[in-house]
Amino acid sequence: MNIGFIGLGVMGQPMAQHLIEAGHEVFLHRVKDTSQHLVEKGGIPTGTPAEVAKAAQVIILMLPDTPDVEAVLFGPEGVAEGLTSGKTVVDMSSISPVATKDFANRIVEQGCAYLDAPVSGGEAGARAGTLSIMVGGTSEVFDQVLPIFRHMGKNINLVGGVGDGQTAKIANQIIVALTIEAVAEGLLFASRAGADPAKVRDALMGGFASSKILELHGERMINRTFDPGFRISLHQKDINNALSTARSFRMSLPSTALCQELFNSCAAQGHGELDHSALVKALETMASHEIGTGRE
């Protein structure tokens, strides 16, 4: 199948590579030095999103935020200019579910199909091809694109109609942020009380508090290994989508808002490009104590 891939960042590069290695003809937009290896493996560089849409039957987007998706779809020489009836647009970015529904309606008006399919699993999952993919759209289109998804992910679910994939991703990011904050508070409390946070973590891993975040990010907090798998700046963007969407529903997400303030504090201290487990740094600043150091 001819596939277009737009968005060759940290996540997009390995995702596109899996498609190329699976034997698909993949048309790439904005190939840079860091993504030149995809051309060497057989990817086909193109000049504009419209050219990608003309060449491919399925056009995949993996972009940073809602305005980026809108610009690539509907801006000058955007995807919409290159579409013909029967093609499918798949947005795997993490963006606003409200905007997603609008984008989908505009694409469907051109006689094309649309899926929103945000992912979870970070760079490691993208490289391993084990991403969780949360899909919104019709079952017919989902079934057509499912073989493509299987090259990039393992846990692939049709959540509901268009926009529901983005809604599921926002719910995921809320839960992840709150769990990181809870793990950070628990380990910081243990360290400040004089206990060995590594041993406390080991004990908690056998009980009801056990979680993937306690396992992986708890270890990051203790070992001070904050090289990004998923950056604070990106989680800020996702939580902003959560809060702005909640405001449109006139509902409150108080704990989510607290986590965003902690992310904001980290960003203000210059930590925005660290892994989101570095949220603990905001709490450590308030406690005047760093996990594992024994210093006040």
PDB file of C-alpha atoms in Angstrom:
ATOM      1  CA  MET A   1       0.000   0.000   0.000  1.00  0.00           C
ATOM      2  CA  ASN A   2       1.126   3.562  -0.701  1.00  0.00           C
ATOM      3  CA  ILE A   3       1.337   5.388   2.626  1.00  0.00           C
ATOM      4  CA  GLY A   4       2.144   9.024   3.329  1.00  0.00           C
ATOM      5  CA  PHE A   5       3.858   9.955   6.594  1.00  0.00           C
ATOM      6  CA  ILE A   6       4.055  13.545   7.796  1.00  0.00           C
ATOM      7  CA  GLY A   7       5.889  14.296  11.040  1.00  0.00           C
ATOM      8  CA  LEU A   8       9.314  12.712  11.296  1.00  0.00           C
ATOM      9  CA  GLY A   9      10.150  13.572  14.873  1.00  0.00           C
ATOM     10  CA  VAL A  10      11.255  11.384  17.761  1.00  0.00           C
ATOM     11  CA  MET A  11       8.118   9.266  17.495  1.00  0.00           C
ATOM     12  CA  GLY A  12       7.421   9.573  13.786  1.00  0.00           C
ATOM     13  CA  GLN A  13      10.792   8.371  12.546  1.00  0.00           C
ATOM     14  CA  PRO A  14      10.647   4.857  14.008  1.00  0.00           C
ATOM     15  CA  MET A  15       6.960   4.544  13.163  1.00  0.00           C
ATOM     16  CA  ALA A  16       7.645   5.388   9.514  1.00  0.00           C
ATOM     17  CA  GLN A  17      10.634   3.057   9.523  1.00  0.00           C
ATOM     18  CA  HIS A  18       8.453   0.116  10.563  1.00  0.00           C
ATOM     19  CA  LEU A  19       6.168   0.796   7.599  1.00  0.00           C
ATOM     20  CA  ILE A  20       9.092   0.997   5.184  1.00  0.00           C
ATOM     21  CA  GLU A  21      10.600  -2.217   6.532  1.00  0.00           C
ATOM     22  CA  ALA A  22       7.208  -3.926   6.156  1.00  0.00           C
ATOM     23  CA  GLY A  23       7.428  -3.322   2.409  1.00  0.00           C
ATOM     24  CA  HIS A  24       5.053  -0.397   2.002  1.00  0.00           C
ATOM     25  CA  GLU A  25       5.887   2.459  -0.344  1.00  0.00           C
ATOM     26  CA  VAL A  26       6.120   5.360   2.110  1.00  0.00           C
ATOM     27  CA  PHE A  27       6.103   9.001   1.007  1.00  0.00           C
ATOM     28  CA  LEU A  28       7.804  11.263   3.549  1.00  0.00           C
ATOM     29  CA  HIS A  29       7.403  14.985   4.155  1.00  0.00           C
ATOM     30  CA  ARG A  30      10.161  17.246   5.495  1.00  0.00           C
ATOM     31  CA  VAL A  31      13.066  14.837   5.499  1.00  0.00           C
ATOM     32  CA  LYS A  32      15.945  16.367   7.489  1.00  0.00           C
ATOM     33  CA  ASP A  33      19.445  15.183   8.291  1.00  0.00           C
ATOM     34  CA  THR A  34      18.123  13.292  11.319  1.00  0.00           C
ATOM     35  CA  SER A  35      15.598  11.402   9.176  1.00  0.00           C
ATOM     36  CA  GLN A  36      17.727  10.879   6.050  1.00  0.00           C
ATOM     37  CA  HIS A  37      18.189   7.246   7.052  1.00  0.00           C
ATOM     38  CA  LEU A  38      14.531   6.670   6.174  1.00  0.00           C
ATOM     39  CA  VAL A  39      15.255   7.602   2.563  1.00  0.00           C
ATOM     40  CA  GLU A  40      18.244   5.277   2.564  1.00  0.00           C
ATOM     41  CA  LYS A  41      15.913   2.482   3.678  1.00  0.00           C
ATOM     42  CA  GLY A  42      13.508   3.162   0.823  1.00  0.00           C
ATOM     43  CA  GLY A  43      11.310   6.070   1.899  1.00  0.00           C
ATOM     44  CA  ILE A  44      10.401   8.587  -0.788  1.00  0.00           C
ATOM     45  CA  PRO A  45      10.882  12.285   0.086  1.00  0.00           C
ATOM     46  CA  THR A  46       8.239  14.782  -1.055  1.00  0.00           C
ATOM     47  CA  GLY A  47       8.111  18.563  -1.109  1.00  0.00           C
ATOM     48  CA  THR A  48       4.704  19.380   0.371  1.00  0.00           C
ATOM     49  CA  PRO A  49       1.852  17.717   2.290  1.00  0.00           C
ATOM     50  CA  ALA A  50      -0.276  18.072  -0.856  1.00  0.00           C
ATOM     51  CA  GLU A  51       2.252  15.975  -2.779  1.00  0.00           C
ATOM     52  CA  VAL A  52       2.084  13.318  -0.065  1.00  0.00           C
ATOM     53  CA  ALA A  53      -1.705  13.241  -0.331  1.00  0.00           C
ATOM     54  CA  LYS A  54      -1.575  12.925  -4.122  1.00  0.00           C
ATOM     55  CA  ALA A  55       0.844   9.991  -3.973  1.00  0.00           C
ATOM     56  CA  ALA A  56      -0.580   7.997  -1.052  1.00  0.00           C
ATOM     57  CA  GLN A  57      -3.801   6.159  -0.353  1.00  0.00           C
ATOM     58  CA  VAL A  58      -3.439   6.499   3.435  1.00  0.00           C
ATOM     59  CA  ILE A  59      -1.910   9.683   4.855  1.00  0.00           C
ATOM     60  CA  ILE A  60      -0.594   9.482   8.426  1.00  0.00           C
ATOM     61  CA  LEU A  61       0.126  12.564  10.558  1.00  0.00           C
ATOM     62  CA  MET A  62       2.335  12.521  13.667  1.00  0.00           C
ATOM     63  CA  LEU A  63       2.653  16.166  14.674  1.00  0.00           C
ATOM     64  CA  PRO A  64       3.209  18.120  17.912  1.00  0.00           C
ATOM     65  CA  ASP A  65      -0.093  19.937  18.501  1.00  0.00           C
ATOM     66  CA  THR A  66      -3.508  20.985  17.199  1.00  0.00           C
ATOM     67  CA  PRO A  67      -2.329  24.071  15.218  1.00  0.00           C
ATOM     68  CA  ASP A  68       0.327  21.963  13.483  1.00  0.00           C
ATOM     69  CA  VAL A  69      -2.268  19.425  12.346  1.00  0.00           C
ATOM     70  CA  GLU A  70      -4.585  22.161  11.099  1.00  0.00           C
ATOM     71  CA  ALA A  71      -1.774  23.835   9.148  1.00  0.00           C
ATOM     72  CA  VAL A  72      -0.629  20.589   7.527  1.00  0.00           C
ATOM     73  CA  LEU A  73      -4.173  19.581   6.623  1.00  0.00           C
ATOM     74  CA  PHE A  74      -5.667  22.876   5.484  1.00  0.00           C
ATOM     75  CA  GLY A  75      -2.826  25.365   5.018  1.00  0.00           C
ATOM     76  CA  PRO A  76      -1.279  26.330   1.664  1.00  0.00           C
ATOM     77  CA  GLU A  77      -0.193  23.166  -0.182  1.00  0.00           C
ATOM     78  CA  GLY A  78      -1.741  21.160   2.634  1.00  0.00           C
ATOM     79  CA  VAL A  79      -3.047  17.616   2.583  1.00  0.00           C
ATOM     80  CA  ALA A  80      -6.573  18.727   1.678  1.00  0.00           C
ATOM     81  CA  GLU A  81      -5.322  20.168  -1.612  1.00  0.00           C
ATOM     82  CA  GLY A  82      -3.911  16.811  -2.680  1.00  0.00           C
ATOM     83  CA  LEU A  83      -6.788  14.557  -1.656  1.00  0.00           C
ATOM     84  CA  THR A  84      -9.060  12.742  -4.046  1.00  0.00           C
ATOM     85  CA  SER A  85     -12.170  10.762  -3.153  1.00  0.00           C
ATOM     86  CA  GLY A  86     -11.604   7.457  -1.394  1.00  0.00           C
ATOM     87  CA  LYS A  87      -8.379   8.289   0.440  1.00  0.00           C
ATOM     88  CA  THR A  88      -7.934   8.065   4.211  1.00  0.00           C
ATOM     89  CA  VAL A  89      -6.345  10.529   6.629  1.00  0.00           C
ATOM     90  CA  VAL A  90      -5.069   9.076   9.916  1.00  0.00           C
ATOM     91  CA  ASP A  91      -4.024  11.574  12.580  1.00  0.00           C
ATOM     92  CA  MET A  92      -1.796   9.862  15.145  1.00  0.00           C
ATOM     93  CA  SER A  93      -0.894  13.137  16.864  1.00  0.00           C
ATOM     94  CA  SER A  94      -2.214  13.947  20.335  1.00  0.00           C
ATOM     95  CA  ILE A  95      -4.496  16.947  19.900  1.00  0.00           C
ATOM     96  CA  SER A  96      -7.851  18.434  20.877  1.00  0.00           C
ATOM     97  CA  PRO A  97     -10.827  16.064  20.423  1.00  0.00           C
ATOM     98  CA  VAL A  98     -13.056  19.050  19.646  1.00  0.00           C
ATOM     99  CA  ALA A  99     -10.781  20.232  16.837  1.00  0.00           C
ATOM    100  CA  THR A 100     -10.441  16.642  15.634  1.00  0.00           C
ATOM    101  CA  LYS A 101     -14.163  16.395  14.945  1.00  0.00           C
ATOM    102  CA  ASP A 102     -14.032  19.607  12.930  1.00  0.00           C
ATOM    103  CA  PHE A 103     -11.005  18.432  10.934  1.00  0.00           C
ATOM    104  CA  ALA A 104     -12.691  15.099  10.228  1.00  0.00           C
ATOM    105  CA  ASN A 105     -15.874  16.753   8.975  1.00  0.00           C
ATOM    106  CA  ARG A 106     -13.881  18.896   6.546  1.00  0.00           C
ATOM    107  CA  ILE A 107     -11.982  15.876   5.210  1.00  0.00           C
ATOM    108  CA  VAL A 108     -15.129  13.744   4.901  1.00  0.00           C
ATOM    109  CA  GLU A 109     -16.746  16.533   2.859  1.00  0.00           C
ATOM    110  CA  GLN A 110     -14.056  15.824   0.258  1.00  0.00           C
ATOM    111  CA  GLY A 111     -15.191  12.209  -0.035  1.00  0.00           C
ATOM    112  CA  CYS A 112     -12.384  10.841   2.133  1.00  0.00           C
ATOM    113  CA  ALA A 113     -12.226   8.936   5.421  1.00  0.00           C
ATOM    114  CA  TYR A 114     -10.694  10.069   8.708  1.00  0.00           C
ATOM    115  CA  LEU A 115      -9.391   8.299  11.794  1.00  0.00           C
ATOM    116  CA  ASP A 116      -7.885   9.829  14.907  1.00  0.00           C
ATOM    117  CA  ALA A 117      -5.383   7.368  16.371  1.00  0.00           C
ATOM    118  CA  PRO A 118      -3.170   8.858  19.097  1.00  0.00           C
ATOM    119  CA  VAL A 119      -0.611   6.607  20.720  1.00  0.00           C
ATOM    120  CA  SER A 120       0.888   5.831  24.099  1.00  0.00           C
ATOM    121  CA  GLY A 121       4.203   4.151  24.814  1.00  0.00           C
ATOM    122  CA  GLY A 122       6.729   6.882  24.141  1.00  0.00           C
ATOM    123  CA  GLU A 123       9.873   6.676  22.066  1.00  0.00           C
ATOM    124  CA  ALA A 124      10.677   3.200  23.377  1.00  0.00           C
ATOM    125  CA  GLY A 125       7.298   1.892  22.223  1.00  0.00           C
ATOM    126  CA  ALA A 126       7.663   3.577  18.846  1.00  0.00           C
ATOM    127  CA  ARG A 127      11.067   1.972  18.296  1.00  0.00           C
ATOM    128  CA  ALA A 128       9.883  -1.457  19.427  1.00  0.00           C
ATOM    129  CA  GLY A 129       6.639  -1.278  17.450  1.00  0.00           C
ATOM    130  CA  THR A 130       4.642  -1.880  20.633  1.00  0.00           C
ATOM    131  CA  LEU A 131       2.641   1.340  20.913  1.00  0.00           C
ATOM    132  CA  SER A 132      -0.870   1.398  22.320  1.00  0.00           C
ATOM    133  CA  ILE A 133      -3.097   2.950  19.643  1.00  0.00           C
ATOM    134  CA  MET A 134      -6.474   4.472  20.568  1.00  0.00           C
ATOM    135  CA  VAL A 135      -8.630   4.901  17.483  1.00  0.00           C
ATOM    136  CA  GLY A 136     -11.715   6.963  16.739  1.00  0.00           C
ATOM    137  CA  GLY A 137     -13.711   6.437  13.535  1.00  0.00           C
ATOM    138  CA  THR A 138     -15.921   3.920  11.771  1.00  0.00           C
ATOM    139  CA  SER A 139     -15.326   0.204  12.096  1.00  0.00           C
ATOM    140  CA  GLU A 140     -15.085  -0.144   8.305  1.00  0.00           C
ATOM    141  CA  VAL A 141     -12.202   2.316   8.006  1.00  0.00           C
ATOM    142  CA  PHE A 142     -10.571   0.955  11.151  1.00  0.00           C
ATOM    143  CA  ASP A 143     -10.556  -2.559   9.667  1.00  0.00           C
ATOM    144  CA  GLN A 144      -8.944  -1.252   6.471  1.00  0.00           C
ATOM    145  CA  VAL A 145      -6.144   0.546   8.333  1.00  0.00           C
ATOM    146  CA  LEU A 146      -5.637  -2.090  11.064  1.00  0.00           C
ATOM    147  CA  PRO A 147      -2.886  -3.964   9.137  1.00  0.00           C
ATOM    148  CA  ILE A 148      -0.914  -0.697   9.013  1.00  0.00           C
ATOM    149  CA  PHE A 149      -1.421  -0.081  12.729  1.00  0.00           C
ATOM    150  CA  ARG A 150      -0.093  -3.563  13.492  1.00  0.00           C
ATOM    151  CA  HIS A 151       3.326  -2.598  12.141  1.00  0.00           C
ATOM    152  CA  MET A 152       3.524   0.184  14.757  1.00  0.00           C
ATOM    153  CA  GLY A 153       1.631  -1.085  17.789  1.00  0.00           C
ATOM    154  CA  LYS A 154       0.392  -4.063  19.768  1.00  0.00           C
ATOM    155  CA  ASN A 155      -2.543  -2.836  21.870  1.00  0.00           C
ATOM    156  CA  ILE A 156      -4.849  -1.404  19.197  1.00  0.00           C
ATOM    157  CA  ASN A 157      -8.425  -0.484  20.103  1.00  0.00           C
ATOM    158  CA  LEU A 158     -11.314   1.148  18.257  1.00  0.00           C
ATOM    159  CA  VAL A 159     -12.663   3.303  21.085  1.00  0.00           C
ATOM    160  CA  GLY A 160     -15.635   4.830  19.279  1.00  0.00           C
ATOM    161  CA  GLY A 161     -16.435   7.533  16.746  1.00  0.00           C
ATOM    162  CA  VAL A 162     -14.133  10.267  15.472  1.00  0.00           C
ATOM    163  CA  GLY A 163     -12.637  12.201  18.386  1.00  0.00           C
ATOM    164  CA  ASP A 164     -12.981   9.336  20.847  1.00  0.00           C
ATOM    165  CA  GLY A 165      -9.398   8.255  20.223  1.00  0.00           C
ATOM    166  CA  GLN A 166      -8.197  11.702  21.283  1.00  0.00           C
ATOM    167  CA  THR A 167     -10.513  11.590  24.282  1.00  0.00           C
ATOM    168  CA  ALA A 168      -9.007   8.261  25.348  1.00  0.00           C
ATOM    169  CA  LYS A 169      -5.498   9.690  24.953  1.00  0.00           C
ATOM    170  CA  ILE A 170      -6.359  12.678  27.132  1.00  0.00           C
ATOM    171  CA  ALA A 171      -7.744  10.316  29.788  1.00  0.00           C
ATOM    172  CA  ASN A 172      -4.492   8.355  29.550  1.00  0.00           C
ATOM    173  CA  GLN A 173      -2.401  11.493  30.022  1.00  0.00           C
ATOM    174  CA  ILE A 174      -4.473  12.615  32.997  1.00  0.00           C
ATOM    175  CA  ILE A 175      -3.976   9.267  34.711  1.00  0.00           C
ATOM    176  CA  VAL A 176      -0.265   9.162  33.894  1.00  0.00           C
ATOM    177  CA  ALA A 177       0.333  12.715  35.193  1.00  0.00           C
ATOM    178  CA  LEU A 178      -1.556  12.106  38.436  1.00  0.00           C
ATOM    179  CA  THR A 179       0.242   8.811  39.002  1.00  0.00           C
ATOM    180  CA  ILE A 180       3.653  10.398  38.426  1.00  0.00           C
ATOM    181  CA  GLU A 181       2.729  13.065  40.965  1.00  0.00           C
ATOM    182  CA  ALA A 182       1.579  10.435  43.482  1.00  0.00           C
ATOM    183  CA  VAL A 183       4.755   8.372  43.062  1.00  0.00           C
ATOM    184  CA  ALA A 184       6.866  11.515  43.413  1.00  0.00           C
ATOM    185  CA  GLU A 185       5.106  12.559  46.631  1.00  0.00           C
ATOM    186  CA  GLY A 186       5.335   9.080  48.120  1.00  0.00           C
ATOM    187  CA  LEU A 187       9.038   8.594  47.412  1.00  0.00           C
ATOM    188  CA  LEU A 188       9.881  12.153  48.442  1.00  0.00           C
ATOM    189  CA  PHE A 189       8.039  11.648  51.742  1.00  0.00           C
ATOM    190  CA  ALA A 190       9.888   8.379  52.342  1.00  0.00           C
ATOM    191  CA  SER A 191      13.261   9.977  51.618  1.00  0.00           C
ATOM    192  CA  ARG A 192      12.561  13.040  53.783  1.00  0.00           C
ATOM    193  CA  ALA A 193      11.515  10.765  56.639  1.00  0.00           C
ATOM    194  CA  GLY A 194      14.926   9.099  56.494  1.00  0.00           C
ATOM    195  CA  ALA A 195      13.997   5.830  54.763  1.00  0.00           C
ATOM    196  CA  ASP A 196      15.822   4.442  51.741  1.00  0.00           C
ATOM    197  CA  PRO A 197      13.506   5.361  48.831  1.00  0.00           C
ATOM    198  CA  ALA A 198      14.810   2.464  46.716  1.00  0.00           C
ATOM    199  CA  LYS A 199      13.853  -0.040  49.408  1.00  0.00           C
ATOM    200  CA  VAL A 200      10.501   1.671  49.938  1.00  0.00           C
ATOM    201  CA  ARG A 201       9.843   1.427  46.203  1.00  0.00           C
ATOM    202  CA  ASP A 202      10.729  -2.272  46.217  1.00  0.00           C
ATOM    203  CA  ALA A 203       8.297  -2.859  49.085  1.00  0.00           C
ATOM    204  CA  LEU A 204       5.497  -0.944  47.380  1.00  0.00           C
ATOM    205  CA  MET A 205       5.985  -2.874  44.135  1.00  0.00           C
ATOM    206  CA  GLY A 206       4.565  -5.952  45.884  1.00  0.00           C
ATOM    207  CA  GLY A 207       1.405  -4.208  47.080  1.00  0.00           C
ATOM    208  CA  PHE A 208      -1.686  -2.341  45.892  1.00  0.00           C
ATOM    209  CA  ALA A 209       0.356   0.795  45.089  1.00  0.00           C
ATOM    210  CA  SER A 210       2.282  -1.103  42.414  1.00  0.00           C
ATOM    211  CA  SER A 211       2.170   0.415  38.933  1.00  0.00           C
ATOM    212  CA  LYS A 212       4.250   0.704  35.782  1.00  0.00           C
ATOM    213  CA  ILE A 213       4.978   4.295  36.752  1.00  0.00           C
ATOM    214  CA  LEU A 214       6.211   3.309  40.220  1.00  0.00           C
ATOM    215  CA  GLU A 215       8.363   0.652  38.566  1.00  0.00           C
ATOM    216  CA  LEU A 216       9.899   2.757  35.782  1.00  0.00           C
ATOM    217  CA  HIS A 217       9.545   6.394  36.788  1.00  0.00           C
ATOM    218  CA  GLY A 218      10.081   5.693  40.474  1.00  0.00           C
ATOM    219  CA  GLU A 219      13.450   4.255  39.509  1.00  0.00           C
ATOM    220  CA  ARG A 220      14.173   7.349  37.392  1.00  0.00           C
ATOM    221  CA  MET A 221      13.423   9.611  40.349  1.00  0.00           C
ATOM    222  CA  ILE A 222      15.708   7.647  42.657  1.00  0.00           C
ATOM    223  CA  ASN A 223      18.555   7.286  40.147  1.00  0.00           C
ATOM    224  CA  ARG A 224      18.147  10.829  38.762  1.00  0.00           C
ATOM    225  CA  THR A 225      17.919   9.573  35.167  1.00  0.00           C
ATOM    226  CA  PHE A 226      15.704  12.162  33.498  1.00  0.00           C
ATOM    227  CA  ASP A 227      16.796  11.849  29.861  1.00  0.00           C
ATOM    228  CA  PRO A 228      13.509  12.034  28.009  1.00  0.00           C
ATOM    229  CA  GLY A 229      11.390   9.193  26.985  1.00  0.00           C
ATOM    230  CA  PHE A 230       8.446  11.639  27.057  1.00  0.00           C
ATOM    231  CA  ARG A 231       9.254  15.288  27.683  1.00  0.00           C
ATOM    232  CA  ILE A 232       7.583  17.528  30.236  1.00  0.00           C
ATOM    233  CA  SER A 233       6.855  20.066  27.476  1.00  0.00           C
ATOM    234  CA  LEU A 234       4.811  17.474  25.568  1.00  0.00           C
ATOM    235  CA  HIS A 235       2.901  16.377  28.649  1.00  0.00           C
ATOM    236  CA  GLN A 236       2.137  20.045  29.344  1.00  0.00           C
ATOM    237  CA  LYS A 237       0.572  20.244  25.890  1.00  0.00           C
ATOM    238  CA  ASP A 238      -1.577  17.176  26.512  1.00  0.00           C
ATOM    239  CA  ILE A 239      -2.734  18.417  29.907  1.00  0.00           C
ATOM    240  CA  ASN A 240      -3.555  21.783  28.372  1.00  0.00           C
ATOM    241  CA  ASN A 241      -5.815  19.926  25.915  1.00  0.00           C
ATOM    242  CA  ALA A 242      -7.410  18.148  28.869  1.00  0.00           C
ATOM    243  CA  LEU A 243      -8.077  21.355  30.790  1.00  0.00           C
ATOM    244  CA  SER A 244      -9.287  23.377  27.809  1.00  0.00           C
ATOM    245  CA  THR A 245     -11.635  20.584  26.733  1.00  0.00           C
ATOM    246  CA  ALA A 246     -12.920  20.227  30.302  1.00  0.00           C
ATOM    247  CA  ARG A 247     -13.615  23.967  30.398  1.00  0.00           C
ATOM    248  CA  SER A 248     -15.712  23.613  27.258  1.00  0.00           C
ATOM    249  CA  PHE A 249     -17.758  21.004  29.166  1.00  0.00           C
ATOM    250  CA  ARG A 250     -17.936  23.331  32.213  1.00  0.00           C
ATOM    251  CA  MET A 251     -16.344  20.680  34.395  1.00  0.00           C
ATOM    252  CA  SER A 252     -13.466  20.809  36.839  1.00  0.00           C
ATOM    253  CA  LEU A 253     -10.318  18.658  36.842  1.00  0.00           C
ATOM    254  CA  PRO A 254      -8.674  19.939  40.039  1.00  0.00           C
ATOM    255  CA  SER A 255      -5.912  17.357  40.398  1.00  0.00           C
ATOM    256  CA  THR A 256      -5.078  17.603  36.707  1.00  0.00           C
ATOM    257  CA  ALA A 257      -4.740  21.363  37.102  1.00  0.00           C
ATOM    258  CA  LEU A 258      -2.378  20.827  40.044  1.00  0.00           C
ATOM    259  CA  CYS A 259      -0.168  18.557  37.948  1.00  0.00           C
ATOM    260  CA  GLN A 260      -0.062  21.161  35.210  1.00  0.00           C
ATOM    261  CA  GLU A 261       1.128  23.754  37.735  1.00  0.00           C
ATOM    262  CA  LEU A 262       3.911  21.381  38.811  1.00  0.00           C
ATOM    263  CA  PHE A 263       4.888  20.846  35.163  1.00  0.00           C
ATOM    264  CA  ASN A 264       4.819  24.637  34.722  1.00  0.00           C
ATOM    265  CA  SER A 265       7.155  25.023  37.692  1.00  0.00           C
ATOM    266  CA  CYS A 266       9.574  22.514  36.177  1.00  0.00           C
ATOM    267  CA  ALA A 267       9.487  24.313  32.852  1.00  0.00           C
ATOM    268  CA  ALA A 268      10.153  27.648  34.568  1.00  0.00           C
ATOM    269  CA  GLN A 269      13.248  26.088  36.150  1.00  0.00           C
ATOM    270  CA  GLY A 270      14.502  25.032  32.718  1.00  0.00           C
ATOM    271  CA  HIS A 271      13.441  21.390  32.956  1.00  0.00           C
ATOM    272  CA  GLY A 272      10.856  21.341  30.167  1.00  0.00           C
ATOM    273  CA  GLU A 273      12.914  19.025  27.957  1.00  0.00           C
ATOM    274  CA  LEU A 274      13.481  16.461  30.712  1.00  0.00           C
ATOM    275  CA  ASP A 275      11.411  13.299  31.056  1.00  0.00           C
ATOM    276  CA  HIS A 276       8.010  13.890  32.646  1.00  0.00           C
ATOM    277  CA  SER A 277       9.150  11.891  35.686  1.00  0.00           C
ATOM    278  CA  ALA A 278      11.183  15.016  36.506  1.00  0.00           C
ATOM    279  CA  LEU A 279       7.919  16.506  37.812  1.00  0.00           C
ATOM    280  CA  VAL A 280       9.401  15.374  41.127  1.00  0.00           C
ATOM    281  CA  LYS A 281      11.832  18.302  40.893  1.00  0.00           C
ATOM    282  CA  ALA A 282       9.010  20.784  41.526  1.00  0.00           C
ATOM    283  CA  LEU A 283       8.037  18.932  44.700  1.00  0.00           C
ATOM    284  CA  GLU A 284      11.673  18.648  45.768  1.00  0.00           C
ATOM    285  CA  THR A 285      12.074  22.404  45.433  1.00  0.00           C
ATOM    286  CA  MET A 286       9.104  22.981  47.749  1.00  0.00           C
ATOM    287  CA  ALA A 287      10.432  20.396  50.230  1.00  0.00           C
ATOM    288  CA  SER A 288      14.022  21.664  50.031  1.00  0.00           C
ATOM    289  CA  HIS A 289      14.990  18.015  49.761  1.00  0.00           C
ATOM    290  CA  GLU A 290      16.102  15.767  46.909  1.00  0.00           C
ATOM    291  CA  ILE A 291      15.135  12.090  46.861  1.00  0.00           C
ATOM    292  CA  GLY A 292      17.962   9.845  47.960  1.00  0.00           C
ATOM    293  CA  THR A 293      20.399  12.534  49.067  1.00  0.00           C
ATOM    294  CA  GLY A 294      19.558  12.658  52.760  1.00  0.00           C
ATOM    295  CA  ARG A 295      19.973  16.478  52.531  1.00  0.00           C
ATOM    296  CA  GLU A 296      17.397  18.988  53.723  1.00  0.00           C
TER     297      GLU A 296
END
